[in-house]
C-alpha cells in the first residue's frame, strides 16, 4: 500500500497594510495599495480592509498600480512582467497582458483609457489596446529600466492629419538619464534629451500638458517646456536647418533636501505640485496664477525704485526709465510660478504618495502617504494664508497601522486551543483572532526574539534581545512583569510538559529554570488580586552561548543547542549529562522532540536538518533541506511528520520516519523567521521578513509523493520550453553567453509576443480541434464518395458513419467546434497561441476561416486571425499555389461581411451623435434660460467657455 499524506494549502495572508513593492492610489476615501502579490482596498477613515484583489495561483509581487480614466478599471503591473486589468466593482481580472520579460515599472493610460502603455526593467515600452485586449507594438530605445511614462494627447483644435484617431505622443524617462519623446503615429522616437547626470526616477506633466518636471537620483528637479505648436506641426526644419525641438529646458527648481527625487505629482484639479526627495517628507508647491506673479513683479520693481531713491539721488531719470523697460519685458520665471507651500512630514519612510482626487474639503487638500513601515497615513494640507505670521502646517487626519507590524515578524506562538495567535517584532506584540484574522490587541515591547503562551492562555511571555523576559496579560493588554533574566539575548523559551515551569536559554551561556507562582499584586502593579509571576529556581552553566532549549514531552530529558554546533542532552531532574549530538557544521538554530520522546530533529545554519534517536543519540538521517539557513523546525501533533522554514522563503513538510519531503509551500516574499503549529494538527502559521503572517491549512485532499515529484518535473519541463521559446538570440561577439545569432540592427518598433505555459496549452488545444474536424470532414467525404458510386436502391446506402463522440456530445458541426475552441482562448493569448501552429495546420485553419466568413460567424475574430496569419506566414503563403483556392473566396466573403458590419456601425454612430448634440443643446439652453439672459448673451457665454487661458514660460 502506498503511503498517502494530507495536502496543505495556503488560506490567507494577514498582518499586511501595504508592501513596498509598488506605488499606491488614493481617491479621497479608498486607498488601493500593494500587499505583495495582492492589492488591498482600505477604507482609510474606518481603518478597515474592504476587499483583497487576489488571483489564485499567481505569486508575483505587484510592482505598479494605476487607475484608468474610466474609474472602474485599474491596471496592475507585476514582477513577472504581466499586466492585469482589474475591475474595482467586482474585484476580478478583466484581462491579462503578457509581454515583458522583467518586472513592470511604469504604467500610463491615455486620456480616454483605451490604450495603456507599460514600461519595464527589460527597457522596453509596450502599448496595449485595452478595448481590443491585444498588444499594439513594442518600442525599444532606452538602455536601462523605464521609470515613468506620460501620454500627450493630440490637441482637439488641431486638424487631424490622418484618418485614424488620437495616436498622440508618449514621453518616457529611464535610468539611462534620457527623456524620450515618441510619436505614436509613426511609432518612432522623435527626440531624445540627456536630462540629468544621473538616473531619472520620475516625471510628471501639468494639466495643460505644456510643462514637464523631471527628478533625478542626485536630487535635482528640472522644469521643461513642451512646445505644443512644434508638436502639432510635426518634424519641421527651423531657419538654421535644424529639426524643430519639442522639449526645451527652462531651469531647475530648488528643493529643501538633496536626496533622490523619487516622485513628482501635479494635483489633478487644484494648483499644487508635490515632490518627494527626502525619505520622510513631501514638499508641496503652490502654482501661482499669472495675476499674482505680475503683482509680485510690480512690488519688486517698486522696492527696487525706492532703494535707488534712498541710496543716492545721483541717478538721472533716463536710468530709471531704462530699468522699467527692462523689467517690463521679463517673462515669468519658474521659481516665481511655484511657491513653496508646506512640507508634509510623515512618521516613517515614505514609499509613495497620492492626492485625494475628489476633494470635498473646504479647508484644504488631502495628501495620502504609503509608508515603507507597513502603514498608511492621510494628511490635510491647509489652503494658503495671506498673513505672514501664520505658518501653514499639515495635520494628520487618518492613519492605518494597527493591522500589521512595523518591522519583521520575529516570533509566533499559538494558544493551546488554537483560537489566538501572538506575534512579536522589534517594538510590538500583537494578538490575533485566528478565526477572523483580526488584530485584537497591540502592546509595546522591546526587540522580541522568542515567545510562548503560558499555561491557561491568559498570559504571553516574550524573550528579548536585551535579556529580559516580559510577561503580558492579554485581557487587560498590559505588561505585568519584567524579569531581568539574562545578561545576553534570550534566544529560547520552552514551557515544561507538566506546565509548572519554563526554561530560558541565552547568549550569556546560561540555561535558567523558572517556576510559575501566583502572588498578591503590589501597589505599583497594573492589576489587582493574584497575578502570575516567574520565580528563578536553578541555573545550568554551559560552555558556549545557548541558542535553543527543549524539554522532552515525557518529562525526562532536556536538550540544549549551543553556538559550537552541538546539542547537549541532560536528565531533567538531576541535570546530569546524558548525550552529545555532534555533526552539524554550523550552529543549530532550532530543534524539536517528538510526542513519544523517541526522535529529536535539529535544523542549522548549514542548511541541513538532522534526525536523531534519543535512546542512543545516533543520527538516523541528515537531509539537505533548504537553499539557505533553516530557521525553525517543529513536529506535528502526535506524529513523526515535521515542518521547517528557512531564509529561502520556503515552508517544507517532512516525514521523519521515511526521511521524505512531503510538500514544498511557496508564498512568502522574504526570509521566513517564525513558525507556529496548531495544537490539533489542523494548520501551520509562518511569519516573515515581508511582514506578512500566513496560514496554511490541512486539506481533505490526499497527496502521493510520486505524483508530487511528477508535477515538479513537469513544471520544470514546461518552464524550460517557455524559456527556450522566449530566448532572444544574442549576436556573435556581443559577449553574451552562447551568442550565436547574426548581428541584427535592433528595430525600434516590433510586435509583441511572449510564450507562457497558457499560450502553449491554447495552441495545442487549437491543433487538436483542427485535427478532429479535419478527420470528421474526411470521413464524411469518403462516405459521400462511396454513396455516389452505389445505385439508388442498394442496401448499403442506409447507414452513414457514426459522428465523432466529442462533436456528438456538444451537438456541433466540425467548423463550429473549431470556432468554439478558438473563442475560448483569451484574446490576449490568441496571437501567441497561433504562433504555435505548424504551417500545415495554418492551411487547414484558412479553410475554416473561409467557412466562418461565409456564415458571418464572429467576423471580428475571423479578421484578427486572418491578418495575423497573413502577416506571420506571408512568405510561405505567397510561395504556395494551393493557398489561392482558399484565399480568393475568403477575400470575397470577408469583404462582403465587413461591409455590412461597417454600414450598421456607421448608422448607429450617426444616430448616437445626433442624440448627443440634441441633448447638449437642450441642457445648455435651459441652463442659461434660468439665469434670464437673452439669446445673444447666451451665445457669447458659450463661445467664451471654449477658450483657455495660458501662462507663457520662458525657455
XYZ file of N, CA, C and O in Angstrom, residues 551-728:
712
model
N 12.351 20.790 26.371
C 12.037 19.692 27.287
C 11.443 18.555 26.467
O 10.746 18.798 25.491
N 11.712 17.309 26.891
C 11.060 16.198 26.178
C 9.656 16.021 26.761
O 9.445 16.236 27.958
N 8.674 15.640 25.899
C 7.288 15.517 26.382
C 7.109 14.518 27.523
O 6.177 14.645 28.303
N 8.006 13.498 27.639
C 7.827 12.545 28.747
C 8.412 13.056 30.067
O 8.402 12.355 31.073
N 8.954 14.285 30.024
C 9.425 14.902 31.260
C 10.741 14.384 31.776
O 11.117 14.655 32.918
N 11.506 13.615 30.963
C 12.742 13.045 31.483
C 13.983 13.802 31.041
O 14.969 13.870 31.772
N 13.964 14.370 29.795
C 15.193 14.939 29.235
C 15.058 16.416 28.912
O 13.960 16.943 28.749
N 16.246 17.049 28.799
C 16.306 18.443 28.388
C 17.403 18.558 27.323
O 18.524 18.090 27.536
N 17.080 19.137 26.162
C 18.077 19.303 25.100
C 18.463 20.777 25.010
O 17.615 21.658 25.102
N 19.763 21.035 24.862
C 20.270 22.411 24.779
C 21.170 22.519 23.541
O 22.140 21.767 23.408
N 20.841 23.462 22.629
C 21.667 23.652 21.432
C 22.640 24.804 21.682
O 22.245 25.859 22.199
N 23.923 24.584 21.314
C 24.955 25.590 21.611
C 25.529 26.200 20.335
O 25.370 25.661 19.240
N 26.227 27.314 20.522
C 26.848 28.006 19.402
C 27.992 27.188 18.789
O 28.411 27.456 17.665
N 28.498 26.179 19.507
C 29.593 25.372 18.946
C 29.068 24.240 18.047
O 29.757 23.246 17.824
N 27.821 24.379 17.569
C 27.184 23.448 16.613
C 26.816 22.094 17.207
O 26.487 21.179 16.459
N 26.878 21.957 18.519
C 26.467 20.673 19.112
C 25.154 20.853 19.872
O 24.750 21.970 20.164
N 24.522 19.692 20.175
C 23.335 19.695 21.043
C 23.657 18.787 22.217
O 24.079 17.646 22.031
N 23.509 19.321 23.418
C 23.766 18.519 24.625
C 22.422 18.111 25.238
O 21.520 18.940 25.348
N 22.313 16.821 25.613
C 21.073 16.340 26.229
C 21.359 15.995 27.685
O 22.340 15.295 27.986
N 20.516 16.518 28.600
C 20.685 16.288 30.050
C 19.444 15.613 30.610
O 18.360 15.714 30.041
N 19.627 14.940 31.774
C 18.459 14.454 32.507
C 17.799 15.652 33.152
O 18.478 16.507 33.743
N 16.482 15.691 33.101
C 15.774 16.893 33.540
C 15.824 17.079 35.056
O 15.975 18.184 35.543
N 15.722 15.967 35.800
C 15.629 16.120 37.261
C 16.983 16.424 37.902
O 17.113 17.339 38.713
N 18.040 15.684 37.491
C 19.337 15.874 38.154
C 20.269 16.788 37.358
O 21.346 17.141 37.850
N 19.879 17.137 36.100
C 20.719 17.921 35.183
C 22.046 17.215 34.899
O 23.060 17.854 34.642
N 22.043 15.838 35.015
C 23.236 15.070 34.716
C 23.371 14.930 33.209
O 22.369 14.788 32.501
N 24.604 14.994 32.689
C 24.830 14.905 31.238
C 24.469 13.521 30.721
O 24.794 12.518 31.345
N 23.762 13.483 29.545
C 23.335 12.193 29.003
C 23.930 11.953 27.607
O 24.630 10.980 27.386
N 23.713 12.868 26.630
C 24.199 12.650 25.255
C 24.737 13.946 24.669
O 24.316 15.033 25.055
N 25.639 13.789 23.711
C 26.045 14.947 22.915
C 25.777 14.605 21.453
O 26.254 13.591 20.957
N 24.962 15.448 20.768
C 24.646 15.215 19.352
C 25.565 16.109 18.536
O 25.469 17.330 18.597
N 26.440 15.458 17.770
C 27.543 16.183 17.163
C 27.562 15.869 15.683
O 27.514 14.712 15.310
N 27.573 16.873 14.808
C 27.577 16.574 13.372
C 27.271 17.765 12.483
O 27.664 17.787 11.329
N 26.568 18.767 13.009
C 26.295 19.951 12.192
C 27.577 20.769 12.020
O 28.406 20.830 12.914
N 27.715 21.425 10.863
C 28.916 22.232 10.611
C 28.764 23.656 11.135
O 29.746 24.348 11.364
N 27.498 24.102 11.267
C 27.217 25.455 11.785
C 26.195 25.329 12.911
O 25.551 24.288 13.043
N 26.011 26.381 13.722
C 25.143 26.246 14.902
C 23.713 25.797 14.596
O 23.167 26.134 13.546
N 23.162 25.038 15.534
C 21.767 24.590 15.441
C 20.883 25.762 15.873
O 21.030 26.283 16.978
N 19.961 26.181 14.974
C 19.139 27.358 15.265
C 17.843 26.989 15.975
O 17.262 27.800 16.677
N 17.387 25.761 15.756
C 16.147 25.355 16.411
C 16.081 23.836 16.439
O 16.769 23.162 15.656
N 15.253 23.293 17.346
C 15.104 21.828 17.390
C 13.755 21.500 18.017
O 13.095 22.368 18.595
N 13.353 20.233 17.865
C 12.094 19.808 18.487
C 12.162 18.315 18.783
O 12.866 17.571 18.103
N 11.412 17.903 19.813
C 11.389 16.489 20.225
C 9.993 15.949 19.959
O 8.998 16.638 20.229
N 9.908 14.714 19.407
C 8.598 14.167 19.025
C 7.763 13.837 20.260
O 8.278 13.724 21.374
N 6.432 13.638 20.033
C 5.473 13.429 21.135
C 5.818 12.209 21.980
O 5.511 12.163 23.170
N 6.464 11.155 21.360
C 6.770 9.939 22.119
C 8.195 9.981 22.695
O 8.692 8.979 23.200
N 8.877 11.152 22.569
C 10.244 11.356 23.072
C 11.259 10.382 22.477
O 12.263 10.087 23.095
N 10.961 9.881 21.264
C 11.890 8.931 20.630
C 12.861 9.647 19.685
O 13.994 9.230 19.520
N 12.349 10.698 18.981
C 13.163 11.384 17.973
C 13.418 12.831 18.379
O 12.575 13.460 19.027
N 14.585 13.339 17.980
C 14.820 14.779 18.083
C 15.296 15.241 16.705
O 16.124 14.577 16.070
N 14.696 16.339 16.204
C 15.148 16.888 14.908
C 15.826 18.230 15.175
O 15.380 19.012 16.016
N 16.930 18.458 14.480
C 17.649 19.725 14.658
C 17.820 20.378 13.293
O 18.016 19.693 12.292
N 17.710 21.719 13.243
C 17.940 22.419 11.980
C 19.012 23.472 12.215
O 19.125 24.031 13.301
N 19.799 23.723 11.174
C 21.014 24.500 11.399
C 21.231 25.535 10.310
O 20.597 25.509 9.250
N 22.185 26.426 10.557
C 22.566 27.436 9.571
C 23.339 26.810 8.415
O 23.594 27.473 7.413
N 23.716 25.511 8.552
C 24.419 24.862 7.434
C 23.435 24.272 6.407
O 23.814 23.439 5.586
N 22.135 24.683 6.492
C 21.070 24.335 5.534
C 20.600 22.887 5.674
O 19.817 22.412 4.856
N 21.114 22.189 6.689
C 20.745 20.780 6.860
C 19.782 20.583 8.026
O 19.753 21.368 8.967
N 19.024 19.479 7.923
C 18.188 19.020 9.029
C 18.687 17.628 9.390
O 18.912 16.806 8.501
N 18.908 17.373 10.683
C 19.330 16.027 11.102
C 18.270 15.424 12.016
O 17.694 16.115 12.861
N 18.026 14.131 11.818
C 17.053 13.405 12.637
C 17.838 12.418 13.498
O 18.603 11.596 12.982
N 17.676 12.551 14.841
C 18.462 11.723 15.775
C 17.519 10.860 16.613
O 16.401 11.249 16.909
N 18.043 9.691 17.064
C 17.309 8.885 18.034
C 17.690 9.364 19.431
O 18.853 9.651 19.695
N 16.701 9.454 20.333
C 17.007 9.963 21.678
C 17.455 8.850 22.635
O 17.824 9.123 23.759
N 17.388 7.577 22.165
C 17.827 6.496 23.054
C 19.353 6.465 23.134
O 19.934 6.415 24.214
N 20.005 6.513 21.955
C 21.465 6.383 21.935
C 22.171 7.583 21.319
O 23.395 7.584 21.193
N 21.376 8.577 20.830
C 21.993 9.752 20.209
C 22.572 9.467 18.844
O 23.522 10.115 18.413
N 21.995 8.433 18.149
C 22.502 8.107 16.813
C 21.773 8.961 15.771
O 20.587 9.224 15.896
N 22.517 9.398 14.735
C 21.918 10.223 13.683
C 21.246 9.301 12.675
O 21.910 8.530 11.990
N 19.906 9.353 12.594
C 19.186 8.496 11.636
C 19.407 8.973 10.216
O 19.558 8.178 9.304
N 19.361 10.298 10.007
C 19.448 10.807 8.646
C 19.837 12.281 8.679
O 19.442 13.014 9.586
N 20.628 12.681 7.686
C 20.924 14.101 7.514
C 20.354 14.509 6.160
O 20.623 13.862 5.156
N 19.526 15.552 6.139
C 18.847 15.959 4.904
C 19.272 17.381 4.540
O 19.246 18.279 5.401
N 19.640 17.585 3.271
C 19.872 18.953 2.790
C 18.492 19.545 2.534
O 17.824 19.211 1.555
N 18.040 20.434 3.444
C 16.618 20.782 3.464
C 16.277 22.055 2.700
O 15.269 22.121 2.009
N 17.077 23.097 2.855
C 16.744 24.386 2.237
C 17.957 24.952 1.508
O 19.080 24.518 1.728
N 17.702 25.968 0.662
C 18.795 26.628 -0.072
C 19.576 27.585 0.825
O 20.683 27.986 0.495
N 18.943 28.010 1.925
C 19.580 28.949 2.861
C 19.452 28.371 4.272
O 18.973 27.265 4.445
N 19.864 29.166 5.289
C 19.750 28.704 6.686
C 18.328 28.251 7.002
O 17.369 28.889 6.578
N 18.236 27.150 7.778
C 16.923 26.678 8.235
C 16.662 27.328 9.590
O 17.415 27.130 10.539
N 15.589 28.133 9.677
C 15.397 28.989 10.855
C 14.620 28.308 11.986
O 14.917 28.512 13.150
N 13.578 27.545 11.639
C 12.738 26.941 12.674
C 12.335 25.534 12.257
O 12.224 25.243 11.067
N 12.079 24.702 13.257
C 11.646 23.323 12.983
C 10.659 22.920 14.062
O 10.791 23.342 15.212
N 9.631 22.129 13.696
C 8.651 21.717 14.707
C 7.926 20.457 14.261
O 7.613 20.303 13.076
N 7.683 19.549 15.215
C 6.931 18.327 14.935
C 5.436 18.624 14.914
O 4.947 19.433 15.702
N 4.740 17.879 14.036
C 3.283 17.974 14.030
C 2.755 17.150 15.196
O 3.415 16.215 15.642
N 1.563 17.464 15.668
C 0.992 16.799 16.841
C 0.874 15.275 16.623
O 0.398 14.827 15.585
N 1.325 14.516 17.610
C 1.165 13.056 17.627
C 1.642 12.350 16.360
O 0.993 11.417 15.883
N 2.749 12.814 15.782
C 3.257 12.112 14.591
C 4.751 12.361 14.479
O 5.313 13.156 15.229
N 5.375 11.666 13.517
C 6.789 11.915 13.250
C 6.963 12.797 12.007
O 8.022 12.830 11.411
N 5.876 13.479 11.592
C 5.987 14.440 10.496
C 6.429 15.773 11.099
O 5.975 16.140 12.178
N 7.306 16.479 10.388
C 7.713 17.785 10.937
C 7.787 18.851 9.846
O 7.808 18.551 8.647
N 7.816 20.114 10.284
C 7.818 21.275 9.386
C 9.109 22.061 9.564
O 9.618 22.162 10.672
N 9.630 22.635 8.456
C 10.792 23.533 8.573
C 10.534 24.795 7.763
O 9.809 24.766 6.760
N 11.121 25.905 8.225
C 11.095 27.147 7.423
C 12.521 27.667 7.300
O 13.360 27.402 8.170
N 12.792 28.383 6.219
C 14.169 28.843 6.007
C 14.238 30.228 5.423
O 13.234 30.851 5.095
N 15.477 30.708 5.294
C 15.702 32.021 4.700
C 15.461 32.016 3.198
O 15.518 33.051 2.559
N 15.230 30.813 2.609
C 14.969 30.740 1.166
C 13.481 30.952 0.858
O 13.009 30.591 -0.215
N 12.728 31.509 1.843
C 11.307 31.888 1.682
C 10.368 30.692 1.601
O 9.207 30.829 1.258
N 10.890 29.484 1.906
C 10.081 28.273 1.737
C 9.637 27.687 3.068
O 10.326 27.822 4.081
N 8.480 27.013 3.014
C 7.989 26.222 4.132
C 7.927 24.780 3.609
O 7.399 24.547 2.530
N 8.526 23.820 4.367
C 8.551 22.436 3.865
C 8.019 21.465 4.914
O 8.194 21.665 6.112
N 7.400 20.383 4.410
C 6.744 19.379 5.246
C 7.488 18.060 5.022
O 7.699 17.663 3.871
N 7.901 17.391 6.126
C 8.755 16.202 6.001
C 8.170 15.019 6.761
O 7.468 15.191 7.747
N 8.547 13.818 6.305
C 8.218 12.592 7.037
C 9.489 12.147 7.765
O 10.491 11.822 7.124
N 9.458 12.126 9.102
C 10.652 11.826 9.897
C 11.006 10.351 9.964
O 12.099 9.989 10.389
N 10.068 9.465 9.557
C 10.370 8.027 9.559
C 10.929 7.592 8.204
O 11.849 6.793 8.115
N 10.336 8.122 7.129
C 10.781 7.731 5.781
C 11.815 8.702 5.226
O 12.343 8.488 4.134
N 12.062 9.808 5.938
C 13.031 10.847 5.514
C 12.676 11.428 4.134
O 13.542 11.690 3.322
N 11.373 11.610 3.878
C 10.925 12.131 2.572
C 10.415 13.563 2.732
O 9.801 13.901 3.752
N 10.611 14.383 1.690
C 9.975 15.697 1.673
C 8.563 15.505 1.126
O 8.392 15.076 -0.003
N 7.552 15.812 1.943
C 6.169 15.578 1.518
C 5.683 16.729 0.639
O 5.128 16.518 -0.421
N 5.886 17.964 1.092
C 5.362 19.107 0.340
C 6.231 20.339 0.510
O 6.780 20.581 1.590
N 6.348 21.123 -0.586
C 7.024 22.423 -0.518
C 5.957 23.484 -0.685
O 5.154 23.397 -1.619
N 5.942 24.480 0.181
C 4.934 25.534 0.063
C 5.618 26.883 -0.135
O 6.351 27.352 0.736
N 5.371 27.488 -1.306
C 5.936 28.806 -1.581
C 4.852 29.842 -1.333
O 3.682 29.556 -1.474
N 5.250 31.048 -1.033
C 4.240 32.087 -0.816
C 4.855 33.345 -0.250
O 4.495 34.450 -0.625
N 5.812 33.173 0.681
C 6.436 34.362 1.272
C 7.391 35.024 0.276
O 7.946 34.372 -0.604
N 7.572 36.338 0.439
C 8.463 37.094 -0.449
C 9.709 37.568 0.292
O 10.422 38.434 -0.188
N 9.939 37.027 1.475
C 11.138 37.376 2.234
C 11.507 36.199 3.114
O 10.791 35.190 3.160
N 12.633 36.315 3.834
C 13.054 35.209 4.708
C 11.946 34.885 5.715
O 11.311 35.784 6.251
N 11.735 33.598 5.962
C 10.732 33.201 6.961
C 11.441 33.024 8.293
O 12.327 32.190 8.426
N 11.068 33.841 9.286
C 11.737 33.790 10.595
C 11.019 32.864 11.566
O 11.645 32.242 12.414
N 9.681 32.837 11.499
C 8.921 32.233 12.598
C 7.953 31.164 12.089
O 7.468 31.237 10.967
N 7.693 30.200 12.975
C 6.812 29.081 12.638
C 6.034 28.704 13.894
O 6.596 28.623 14.978
N 4.723 28.499 13.742
C 3.915 28.010 14.870
C 2.967 26.952 14.340
O 2.375 27.127 13.269
N 2.841 25.828 15.078
C 1.981 24.731 14.637
C 0.743 24.637 15.503
O 0.814 24.844 16.723
N -0.381 24.310 14.844
C -1.637 24.124 15.566
C -1.492 22.973 16.557
O -0.854 21.964 16.263
N -2.096 23.112 17.735
C -2.018 22.049 18.746
C -2.921 20.875 18.394
O -2.883 19.839 19.035
N -3.777 21.067 17.374
C -4.646 19.976 16.946
C -4.228 19.442 15.579
O -4.921 18.608 14.999
N -3.103 19.963 15.058
C -2.593 19.464 13.779
C -3.383 19.922 12.567
O -3.322 19.309 11.511
N -4.179 21.024 12.692
C -5.024 21.459 11.569
C -4.335 22.434 10.622
O -4.672 22.507 9.459
N -3.428 23.234 11.151
C -2.830 24.267 10.293
C -1.446 24.659 10.789
O -1.010 24.271 11.867
N -0.749 25.441 9.952
C 0.590 25.943 10.266
C 0.562 27.447 10.049
O -0.079 27.932 9.112
N 1.261 28.204 10.898
C 1.343 29.656 10.720
C 2.813 30.038 10.560
O 3.663 29.545 11.305
N 3.119 30.900 9.572
C 4.501 31.344 9.385
C 4.560 32.871 9.372
O 3.621 33.527 8.916
N 5.657 33.420 9.871
C 5.853 34.872 9.894
C 7.171 35.208 9.236
O 8.142 34.471 9.371
N 7.193 36.346 8.515
C 8.338 36.559 7.634
C 8.859 37.986 7.647
O 8.253 38.898 8.195
N 9.990 38.152 6.967
C 10.635 39.448 6.759
C 9.746 40.364 5.911
O 9.859 41.582 5.978
N 8.838 39.770 5.097
C 7.946 40.616 4.275
C 6.774 41.165 5.094
O 5.843 41.745 4.547
N 6.821 40.978 6.425
C 5.845 41.493 7.402
C 4.474 40.812 7.329
O 3.529 41.223 7.979
N 4.378 39.741 6.510
C 3.082 39.064 6.441
C 3.091 37.831 7.332
O 4.143 37.249 7.601
N 1.900 37.464 7.791
C 1.712 36.221 8.553
C 0.799 35.365 7.694
O -0.261 35.839 7.273
N 1.230 34.130 7.393
C 0.423 33.296 6.503
C -0.039 32.033 7.213
O 0.710 31.448 7.991
N -1.262 31.624 6.891
C -1.836 30.410 7.478
C -1.947 29.361 6.381
O -2.425 29.648 5.280
N -1.460 28.148 6.671
C -1.503 27.047 5.696
C -2.353 25.948 6.319
O -1.988 25.390 7.348
N -3.495 25.647 5.713
C -4.435 24.706 6.326
C -4.289 23.304 5.773
O -3.939 23.125 4.611
N -4.598 22.326 6.625
C -4.608 20.932 6.168
C -5.908 20.712 5.405
O -6.985 21.027 5.910
N -5.795 20.196 4.162
C -6.988 19.963 3.348
C -7.383 18.494 3.442
O -6.645 17.674 3.973
N -8.567 18.168 2.892
C -9.007 16.764 2.910
C -8.430 15.985 1.730
O -8.681 14.795 1.582
N -7.675 16.706 0.897
C -7.166 16.088 -0.338
C -5.958 15.202 -0.024
O -5.021 15.652 0.621
N -5.957 13.938 -0.509
C -4.764 13.110 -0.267
C -3.617 13.531 -1.192
O -3.852 14.117 -2.249
N -2.394 13.222 -0.747
C -1.216 13.608 -1.525
C -0.324 12.380 -1.660
O -0.069 11.691 -0.677
N 0.120 12.094 -2.888
C 1.021 10.961 -3.108
C 2.367 11.497 -3.574
O 2.429 12.347 -4.461
N 3.441 10.988 -2.972
C 4.770 11.534 -3.257
C 5.129 11.418 -4.734
O 5.685 12.346 -5.319
N 4.779 10.255 -5.345
C 5.111 10.041 -6.764
C 4.518 11.168 -7.614
O 5.182 11.762 -8.456
N 3.216 11.445 -7.349
C 2.516 12.486 -8.124
C 3.184 13.839 -7.942
O 3.355 14.598 -8.895
N 3.543 14.167 -6.702
C 4.180 15.457 -6.423
C 5.475 15.595 -7.217
O 5.738 16.620 -7.833
N 6.294 14.511 -7.202
C 7.572 14.562 -7.928
C 7.323 14.753 -9.425
O 7.997 15.529 -10.091
N 6.301 14.030 -9.945
C 5.982 14.152 -11.376
C 5.575 15.580 -11.715
O 5.995 16.138 -12.726
N 4.740 16.165 -10.839
C 4.285 17.538 -11.077
C 5.473 18.496 -11.118
O 5.541 19.387 -11.962
N 6.406 18.314 -10.182
C 7.586 19.195 -10.140
C 8.386 19.098 -11.433
O 8.799 20.101 -12.000
N 8.587 17.840 -11.905
C 9.347 17.638 -13.145
C 8.634 18.263 -14.341
O 9.253 18.909 -15.184
N 7.285 18.069 -14.388
C 6.503 18.651 -15.484
C 6.655 20.172 -15.504
O 6.841 20.778 -16.548
N 6.574 20.744 -14.311
C 6.696 22.204 -14.180
C 8.048 22.663 -14.724
O 8.128 23.624 -15.488
N 9.108 21.941 -14.317
C 10.456 22.269 -14.785
C 10.535 22.200 -16.303
O 11.074 23.090 -16.965
N 9.945 21.128 -16.844
C 9.995 20.902 -18.296
C 9.272 22.023 -19.032
O 9.793 22.601 -19.995
N 8.063 22.364 -18.552
C 7.273 23.413 -19.212
C 8.007 24.751 -19.163
O 8.079 25.468 -20.151
N 8.546 25.066 -17.988
C 9.278 26.332 -17.859
C 10.462 26.358 -18.816
O 10.773 27.386 -19.414
N 11.133 25.189 -18.963
C 12.270 25.100 -19.883
C 11.855 25.391 -21.317
O 12.519 26.150 -22.031
N 10.711 24.797 -21.742
C 10.220 25.029 -23.116
C 9.938 26.517 -23.320
O 10.359 27.124 -24.296
N 9.191 27.101 -22.346
C 8.809 28.510 -22.466
C 10.047 29.394 -22.540
O 10.135 30.296 -23.378
N 11.030 29.115 -21.680
C 12.255 29.934 -21.684
C 12.977 29.837 -23.016
O 13.461 30.829 -23.558
N 13.044 28.603 -23.575
C 13.761 28.459 -24.839
C 13.018 29.168 -25.972
O 13.627 29.706 -26.887
N 11.672 29.205 -25.897
C 10.906 29.893 -26.945
C 11.068 31.406 -26.839
O 11.036 32.120 -27.836
N 11.204 31.907 -25.599
C 11.292 33.351 -25.414
C 12.707 33.885 -25.528
O 12.929 35.086 -25.443
N 13.695 32.971 -25.681
C 15.078 33.428 -25.682
C 15.376 34.236 -26.932
O 15.017 33.845 -28.043
N 16.032 35.364 -26.754
C 16.413 36.183 -27.905
C 17.861 35.838 -28.247
O 18.725 35.815 -27.374
